[in-house]
């Protein structure tokens, strides 16, 4: 992803898991289309970390990408050179933590946490470096 070719009209929505990435991507997609109709495409096909860059390259412009990756893992030089738009979504860490705990506990996500205890999850996963995309802090 760090070497991915970007276009001048690309937009990147970046946020920690369960912080509103999907919601904001939907809003931005509606603004791009000029229509408040829910996009039936899977948001995952626009997640930079889950799709091969060759697939992302084939998407029509303007492209709106999602990511949970830290800024240091993104194509920073391309972003600076092309002056891309990036939207960083920040959610109260307490809310993001509780939301992800319930999401993972319910088995909805691809990356469940191996605990049913919130205190253990917070100490050993959310607050440490054991989360999929690194610690929140």
XYZ file of C-alpha atoms in Angstrom:
137
model
C 0.000 0.000 0.000
C 2.877 2.350 0.769
C 3.854 2.300 -2.921
C 0.329 2.477 -4.296
C -0.231 4.910 -7.174
C -2.737 7.544 -6.148
C -4.809 9.933 -8.245
C -5.318 13.617 -7.596
C -9.050 13.158 -6.971
C -8.632 10.271 -4.487
C -9.975 10.674 -0.976
C -8.878 8.583 1.992
C -11.101 8.112 5.040
C -8.901 6.960 7.912
C -10.088 5.903 11.345
C -9.493 3.414 14.108
C -11.801 0.385 14.026
C -15.396 1.078 15.110
C -14.897 4.832 14.890
C -17.305 5.668 12.066
C -15.286 4.809 8.964
C -18.187 3.058 7.229
C -20.701 5.743 8.142
C -18.508 8.547 6.794
C -17.637 6.542 3.671
C -21.375 6.162 2.961
C -21.962 9.898 3.421
C -19.026 10.795 1.160
C -20.175 8.283 -1.485
C -23.622 9.863 -1.465
C -22.124 13.343 -1.851
C -19.949 12.109 -4.725
C -22.967 10.603 -6.497
C -25.225 13.550 -5.691
C -27.810 11.109 -4.372
C -28.788 10.010 -0.883
C -29.156 6.387 -1.952
C -27.314 3.752 0.065
C -24.421 2.209 -1.877
C -25.051 -1.517 -2.367
C -21.352 -2.241 -2.933
C -19.475 -3.758 -0.044
C -17.379 -1.223 1.805
C -14.644 -3.859 2.067
C -13.850 -3.467 -1.634
C -12.661 0.068 -0.806
C -10.610 -0.899 2.272
C -7.004 -0.306 1.276
C -5.637 -3.034 3.545
C -7.992 -5.813 2.391
C -7.806 -5.469 -1.391
C -4.910 -5.933 -3.805
C -3.645 -2.616 -5.141
C -4.241 -3.865 -8.698
C -7.956 -4.098 -7.915
C -7.961 -0.621 -6.381
C -6.157 0.717 -9.465
C -9.069 -0.445 -11.654
C -11.721 1.500 -9.708
C -13.140 4.532 -11.532
C -12.324 8.041 -10.328
C -12.995 9.678 -8.028
C -12.148 6.921 -5.568
C -13.004 7.063 -1.889
C -10.902 4.657 0.144
C -11.283 3.481 3.715
C -8.505 2.415 6.003
C -7.800 1.514 9.590
C -4.051 1.606 8.958
C -1.863 4.128 10.749
C -0.761 7.084 8.641
C 2.812 5.755 8.488
C 1.611 2.713 6.497
C -0.181 4.750 3.827
C 1.323 6.077 0.565
C 2.387 9.275 2.341
C 4.707 10.554 -0.391
C 2.039 10.113 -3.064
C -0.475 11.812 -0.803
C 1.817 14.814 -0.350
C 2.885 15.016 -3.995
C -0.674 14.874 -5.306
C -2.112 16.890 -2.396
C -4.779 14.272 -1.732
C -7.685 14.790 0.569
C -7.618 12.701 3.714
C -10.342 12.664 6.335
C -9.369 11.426 9.758
C -12.300 10.263 11.858
C -11.743 10.525 15.575
C -14.160 8.901 18.002
C -13.975 9.043 21.765
C -11.618 6.130 22.608
C -13.982 4.864 25.311
C -16.797 4.589 22.785
C -14.592 2.928 20.159
C -13.318 0.443 22.747
C -16.776 -0.565 23.958
C -18.129 -0.731 20.403
C -15.318 -2.996 19.187
C -15.576 -5.231 22.260
C -19.269 -5.920 21.603
C -18.675 -6.246 17.854
C -15.915 -8.831 18.376
C -17.701 -10.626 21.210
C -20.737 -11.127 18.974
C -18.472 -12.726 16.371
C -19.460 -10.163 13.756
C -15.961 -9.066 12.814
C -13.255 -10.997 11.081
C -10.966 -10.563 14.056
C -12.733 -11.599 17.261
C -11.016 -11.205 20.614
C -10.525 -14.418 22.613
C -12.214 -13.127 25.767
C -15.718 -12.428 27.001
C -14.487 -10.158 29.797
C -14.366 -6.413 29.061
C -11.655 -5.591 31.612
C -9.374 -8.269 30.140
C -10.086 -7.060 26.618
C -9.281 -3.480 27.539
C -5.983 -4.306 29.269
C -4.689 -6.988 26.932
C -6.018 -5.884 23.547
C -7.282 -2.324 23.286
C -4.690 -0.647 25.482
C -1.760 -2.794 24.381
C -0.205 -3.413 20.988
C -2.252 -6.581 20.367
C -5.031 -5.025 18.323
C -4.985 -5.781 14.617
C -4.073 -2.224 13.596
C -2.080 -1.312 16.691
C -3.057 0.482 19.869
C -5.499 3.370 19.864
C -3.112 5.539 21.854
